[in-house]
Coordinates of C-alpha atoms in Angstrom, one line a residue:
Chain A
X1 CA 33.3 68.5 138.4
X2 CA 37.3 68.6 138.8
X3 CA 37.4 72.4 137.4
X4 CA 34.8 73.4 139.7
X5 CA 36.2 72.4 143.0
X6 CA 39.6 74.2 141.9
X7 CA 37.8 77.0 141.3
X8 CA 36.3 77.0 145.1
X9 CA 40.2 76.1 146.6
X10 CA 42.1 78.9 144.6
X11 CA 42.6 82.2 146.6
X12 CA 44.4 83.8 143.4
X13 CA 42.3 87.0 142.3
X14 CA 41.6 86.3 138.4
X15 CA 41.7 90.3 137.8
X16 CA 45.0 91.8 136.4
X17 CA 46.0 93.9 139.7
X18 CA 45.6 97.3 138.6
X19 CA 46.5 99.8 141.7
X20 CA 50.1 100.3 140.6
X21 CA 49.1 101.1 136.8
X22 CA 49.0 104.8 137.8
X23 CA 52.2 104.7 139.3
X24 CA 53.5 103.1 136.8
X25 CA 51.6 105.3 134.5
X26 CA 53.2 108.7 136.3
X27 CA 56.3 107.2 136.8
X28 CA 56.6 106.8 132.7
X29 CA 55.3 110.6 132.8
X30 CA 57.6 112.1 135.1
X31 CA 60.5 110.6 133.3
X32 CA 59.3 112.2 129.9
X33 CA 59.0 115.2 131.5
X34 CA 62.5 115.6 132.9
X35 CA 64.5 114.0 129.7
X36 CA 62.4 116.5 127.3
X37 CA 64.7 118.8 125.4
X38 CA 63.0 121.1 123.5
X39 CA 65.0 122.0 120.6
X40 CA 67.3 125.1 120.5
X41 CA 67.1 127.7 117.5
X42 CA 69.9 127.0 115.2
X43 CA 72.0 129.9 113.1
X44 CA 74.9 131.7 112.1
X45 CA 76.0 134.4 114.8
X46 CA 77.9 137.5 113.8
X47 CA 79.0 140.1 116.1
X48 CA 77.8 143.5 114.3
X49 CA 80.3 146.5 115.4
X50 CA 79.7 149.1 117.3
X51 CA 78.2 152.1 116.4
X52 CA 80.1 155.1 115.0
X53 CA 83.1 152.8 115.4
X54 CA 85.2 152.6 112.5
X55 CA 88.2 150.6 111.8
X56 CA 90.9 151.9 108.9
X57 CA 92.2 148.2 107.5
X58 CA 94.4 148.0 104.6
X59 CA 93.2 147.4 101.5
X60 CA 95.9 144.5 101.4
X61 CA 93.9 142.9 104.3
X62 CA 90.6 142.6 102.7
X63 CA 88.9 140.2 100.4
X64 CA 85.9 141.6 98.5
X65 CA 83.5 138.7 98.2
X66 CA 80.5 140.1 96.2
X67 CA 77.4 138.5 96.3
X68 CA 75.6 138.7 92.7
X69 CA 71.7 138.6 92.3
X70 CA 71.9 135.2 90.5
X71 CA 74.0 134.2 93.2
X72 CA 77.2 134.0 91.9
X73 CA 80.5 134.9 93.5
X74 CA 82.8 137.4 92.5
X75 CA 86.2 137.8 94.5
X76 CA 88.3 140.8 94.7
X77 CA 91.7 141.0 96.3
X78 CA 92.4 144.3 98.3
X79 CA 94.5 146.4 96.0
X80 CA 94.2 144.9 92.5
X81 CA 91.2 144.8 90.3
X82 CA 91.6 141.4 89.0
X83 CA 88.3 139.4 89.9
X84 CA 87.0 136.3 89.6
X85 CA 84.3 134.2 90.1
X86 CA 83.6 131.1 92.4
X87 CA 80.5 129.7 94.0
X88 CA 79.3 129.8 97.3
X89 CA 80.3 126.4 98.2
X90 CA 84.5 127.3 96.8
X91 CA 84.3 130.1 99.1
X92 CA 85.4 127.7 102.3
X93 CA 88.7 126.5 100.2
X94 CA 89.6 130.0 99.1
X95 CA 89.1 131.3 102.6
X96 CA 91.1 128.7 104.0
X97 CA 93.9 129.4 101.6
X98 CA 94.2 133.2 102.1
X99 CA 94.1 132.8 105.7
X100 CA 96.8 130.8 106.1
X101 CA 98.6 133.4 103.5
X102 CA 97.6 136.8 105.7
X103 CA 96.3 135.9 109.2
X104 CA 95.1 139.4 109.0
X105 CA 92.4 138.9 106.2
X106 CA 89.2 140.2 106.7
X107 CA 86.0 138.6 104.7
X108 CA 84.1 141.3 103.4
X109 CA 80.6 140.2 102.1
X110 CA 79.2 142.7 100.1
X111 CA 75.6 141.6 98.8
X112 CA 73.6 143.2 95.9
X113 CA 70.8 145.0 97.1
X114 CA 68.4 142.7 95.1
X115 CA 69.9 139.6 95.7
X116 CA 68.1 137.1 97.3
X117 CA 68.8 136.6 101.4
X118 CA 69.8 132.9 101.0
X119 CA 72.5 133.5 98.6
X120 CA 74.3 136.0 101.2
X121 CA 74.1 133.0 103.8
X122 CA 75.5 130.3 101.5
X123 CA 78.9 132.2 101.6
X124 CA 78.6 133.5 105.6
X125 CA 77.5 129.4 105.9
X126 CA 81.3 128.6 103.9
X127 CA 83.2 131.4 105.9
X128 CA 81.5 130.2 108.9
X129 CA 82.2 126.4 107.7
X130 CA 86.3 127.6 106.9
X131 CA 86.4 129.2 110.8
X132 CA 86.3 132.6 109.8
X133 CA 86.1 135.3 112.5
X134 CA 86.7 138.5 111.3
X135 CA 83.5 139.0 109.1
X136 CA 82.4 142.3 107.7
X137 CA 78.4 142.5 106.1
X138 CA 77.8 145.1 103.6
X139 CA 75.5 145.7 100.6
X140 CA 77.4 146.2 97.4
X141 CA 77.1 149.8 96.7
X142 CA 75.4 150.7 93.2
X143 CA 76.8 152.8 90.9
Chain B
X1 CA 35.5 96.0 179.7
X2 CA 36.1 98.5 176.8
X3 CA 34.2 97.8 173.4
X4 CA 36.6 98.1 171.0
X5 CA 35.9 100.9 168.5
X6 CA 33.1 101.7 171.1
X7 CA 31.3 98.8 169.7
X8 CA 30.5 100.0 166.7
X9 CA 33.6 98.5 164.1
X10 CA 31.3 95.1 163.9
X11 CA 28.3 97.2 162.4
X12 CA 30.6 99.6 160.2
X13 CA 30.7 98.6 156.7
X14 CA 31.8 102.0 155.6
X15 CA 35.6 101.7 154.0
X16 CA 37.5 103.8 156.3
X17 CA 39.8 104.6 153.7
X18 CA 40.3 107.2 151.1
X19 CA 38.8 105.8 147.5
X20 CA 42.0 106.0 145.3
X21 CA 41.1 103.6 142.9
X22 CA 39.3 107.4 140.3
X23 CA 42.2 109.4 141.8
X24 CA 44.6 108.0 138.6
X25 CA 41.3 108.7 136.2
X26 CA 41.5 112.0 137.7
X27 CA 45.2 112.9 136.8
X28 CA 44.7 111.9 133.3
X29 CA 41.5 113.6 132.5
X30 CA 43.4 116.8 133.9
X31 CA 46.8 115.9 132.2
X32 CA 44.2 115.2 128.9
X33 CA 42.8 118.5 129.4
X34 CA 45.7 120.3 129.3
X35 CA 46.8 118.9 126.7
X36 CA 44.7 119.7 124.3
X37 CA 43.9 123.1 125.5
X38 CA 47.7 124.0 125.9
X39 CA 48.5 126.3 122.7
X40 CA 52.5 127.0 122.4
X41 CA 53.2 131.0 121.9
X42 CA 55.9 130.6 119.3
X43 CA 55.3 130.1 115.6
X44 CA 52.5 132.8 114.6
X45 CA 51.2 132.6 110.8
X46 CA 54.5 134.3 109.9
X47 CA 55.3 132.2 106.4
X48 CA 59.1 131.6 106.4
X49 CA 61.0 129.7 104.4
X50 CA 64.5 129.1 106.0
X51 CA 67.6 129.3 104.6
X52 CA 69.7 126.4 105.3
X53 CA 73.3 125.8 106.1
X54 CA 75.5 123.6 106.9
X55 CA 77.6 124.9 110.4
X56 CA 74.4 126.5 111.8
X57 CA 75.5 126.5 115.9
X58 CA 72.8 126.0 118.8
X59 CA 72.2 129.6 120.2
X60 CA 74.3 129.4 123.4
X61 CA 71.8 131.8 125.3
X62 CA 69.1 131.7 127.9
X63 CA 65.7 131.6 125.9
X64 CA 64.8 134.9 128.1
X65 CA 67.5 136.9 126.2
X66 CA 66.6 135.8 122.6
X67 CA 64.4 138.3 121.1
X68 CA 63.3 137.3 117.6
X69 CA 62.7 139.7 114.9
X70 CA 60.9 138.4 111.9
X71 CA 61.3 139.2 108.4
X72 CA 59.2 138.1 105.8
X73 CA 59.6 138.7 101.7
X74 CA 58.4 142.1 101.5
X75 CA 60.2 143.6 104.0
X76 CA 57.9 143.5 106.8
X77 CA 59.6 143.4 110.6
X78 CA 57.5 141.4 113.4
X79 CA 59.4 141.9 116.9
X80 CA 57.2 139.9 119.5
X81 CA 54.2 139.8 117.2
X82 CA 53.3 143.1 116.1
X83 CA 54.7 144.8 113.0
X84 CA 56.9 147.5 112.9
X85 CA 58.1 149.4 110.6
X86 CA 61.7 149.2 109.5
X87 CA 62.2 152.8 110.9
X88 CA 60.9 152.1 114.2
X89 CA 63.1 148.7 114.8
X90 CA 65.9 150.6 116.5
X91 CA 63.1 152.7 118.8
X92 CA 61.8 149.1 119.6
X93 CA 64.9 147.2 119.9
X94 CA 67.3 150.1 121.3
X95 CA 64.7 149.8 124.9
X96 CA 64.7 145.8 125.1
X97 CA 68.5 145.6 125.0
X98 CA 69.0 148.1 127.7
X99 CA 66.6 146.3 129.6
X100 CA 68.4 143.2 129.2
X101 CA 71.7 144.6 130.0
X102 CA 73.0 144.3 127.0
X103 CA 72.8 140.3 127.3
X104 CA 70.3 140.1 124.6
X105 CA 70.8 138.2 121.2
X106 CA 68.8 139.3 118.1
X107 CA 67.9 136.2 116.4
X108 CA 66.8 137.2 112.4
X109 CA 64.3 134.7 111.5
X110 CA 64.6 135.7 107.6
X111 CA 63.0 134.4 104.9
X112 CA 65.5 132.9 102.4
X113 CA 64.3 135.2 99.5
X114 CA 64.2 138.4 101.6
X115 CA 66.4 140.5 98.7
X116 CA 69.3 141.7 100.4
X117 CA 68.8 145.7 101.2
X118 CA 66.2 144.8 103.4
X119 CA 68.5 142.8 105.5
X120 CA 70.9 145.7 105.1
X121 CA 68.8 148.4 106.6
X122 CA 67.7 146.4 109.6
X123 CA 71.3 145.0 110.5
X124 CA 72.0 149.0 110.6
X125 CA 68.9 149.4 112.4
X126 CA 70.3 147.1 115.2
X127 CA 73.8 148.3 114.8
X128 CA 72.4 152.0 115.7
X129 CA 70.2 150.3 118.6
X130 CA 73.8 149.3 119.8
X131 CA 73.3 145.3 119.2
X132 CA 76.2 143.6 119.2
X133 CA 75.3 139.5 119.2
X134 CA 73.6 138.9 116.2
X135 CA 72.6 135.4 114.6
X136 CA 71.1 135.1 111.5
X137 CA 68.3 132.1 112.3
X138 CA 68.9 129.0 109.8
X139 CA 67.8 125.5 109.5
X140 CA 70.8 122.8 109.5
X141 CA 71.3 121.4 106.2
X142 CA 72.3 118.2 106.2
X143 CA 75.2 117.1 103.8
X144 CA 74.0 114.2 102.1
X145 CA 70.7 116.3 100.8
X146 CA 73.0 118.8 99.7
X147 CA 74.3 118.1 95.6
X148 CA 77.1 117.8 94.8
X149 CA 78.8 120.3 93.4

């Protein structure tokens, strides 16, 4: 009988108040909405040259970096004919070194024709990676 | 003596306000709605396979001046969903970029195993359309994936 004559005394709604769930609701939207980022395409930028523009460098001012099909590296110095071979990932070290020997050196990546796109960005990723700026893209000429 | 409400506020048991309580359903059956029926333009069936690097940068441009050019294994170019030849890439491009004035940025979405000469016609392809900003699209690698080497 007790619980009964509470019941009649209580003026407390026993429903969960719902008329501020949809501001709640659209308050939890609207801040989604505004703090949404979507995400920005990633890659390696190059500035290409400008056409019919062509630049007489030294030989002594270049580095040959070949790109191989199997996707080995072969180096070149400017005037000599000595090469050797690295992999992509020694390319940052190298480049790091001759720079600070000739602030003048310019990367030229020459790629084989048949060699596989990914191989050509591994090095561009190193050069890129060692701060490199003055970047020249080519495809290895065949003979 | 006035009657208030002209008498007629006793007999009323019409709510004289607006019934709010569906208006929330409402919003989230449109919201719903959209939802589902919103498709997102980018991403066509183009298969690509990213190459991935390590100091990949954000492309620092307004997504208006990004035009995307495509490049799948065999050679084929895709410039805003229809496939060109690699002939006609500097006719397509060489309008868009005067358009732009000269602010746009040709992002290459290459696939990693593109062989090389095909990349090396359509970079001269650009260069003759007179494309300077170039960036060579790339998923970041991240360091501790890559092996040691």
């Amino acid at each position: 009988m007790a619980a009964v004559l509470n019941k009649k005394k209580s003026k407390v709604s026993d429903e969960v108040p719902t008329s501020s769930m949809a501001d709640i609701a659209f308050l939890l939207l609207i801040f989604f909405l505004v703090t949404t980022t979507f995400p920005k395409d990633k890659g390696l930028s190059i500035v290409l040259p400008e056409p019919g523009v062509e630049a007489e460098v030294s030989q002594r001012n270049i580095l040959h970096i070949i790109v191989q099909v199997s996707g080995v590296v072969t180096v070149k110095r400017g005037e000599s004919q000595q090469e050797q071979q690295y992999r992509p990932s020694e390319i940052e070290g190298l480049w790091r070194q001759e720079v600070t020997a000739n602030p003048n050196m310019i990367a030229a990546v020459k790629t084989h024709p048949d060699a596989p796109y990914k191989y050509m960005m591994d090095v561009l990723d190193a050069l890129h990676a060692a701060n490199a700026e003055r970047i020249s893209l080519q495809v290895l000429e065949e003979n | 003596m006035a009657i208030k409400g002209g008498g007629f506020q006793k007999n009323s048991k019409v709510s004289s306000e607006v019934p709010s309580s569906s208006l929330a359903d409402i919003a989230f059956l449109l919201l719903i709605f959209f939802m589902v029926t919103t498709v997102f333009q980018n991403d066509r069936q183009i298969p690509i396979e990213w190459p991935e690097v390590q100091s990949a940068q954000k492309i620092d441009e307004k997504q208006k001046n990004i035009l995307n050019i495509w490049m799948e294994r065999d050679g084929s170019v895709t410039i805003n969903d229809q496939a060109y030849t690699m002939e006609q890439a500097t006719t397509v491009v060489a309008p868009l970029y005067a358009a732009s004035e000269r602010a746009l940025v040709i992002s290459i979405r290459a696939d990693r195993e593109v062989p090389y000469r095909f990349m090396d016609q359509l970079q001269s392809a650009l260069v003759a359309a007179g494309v300077v900003r170039v960036v060579f699209a790339a998923t970041l690698e991240q360091s501790l994936q890559r092996e040691r080497r």
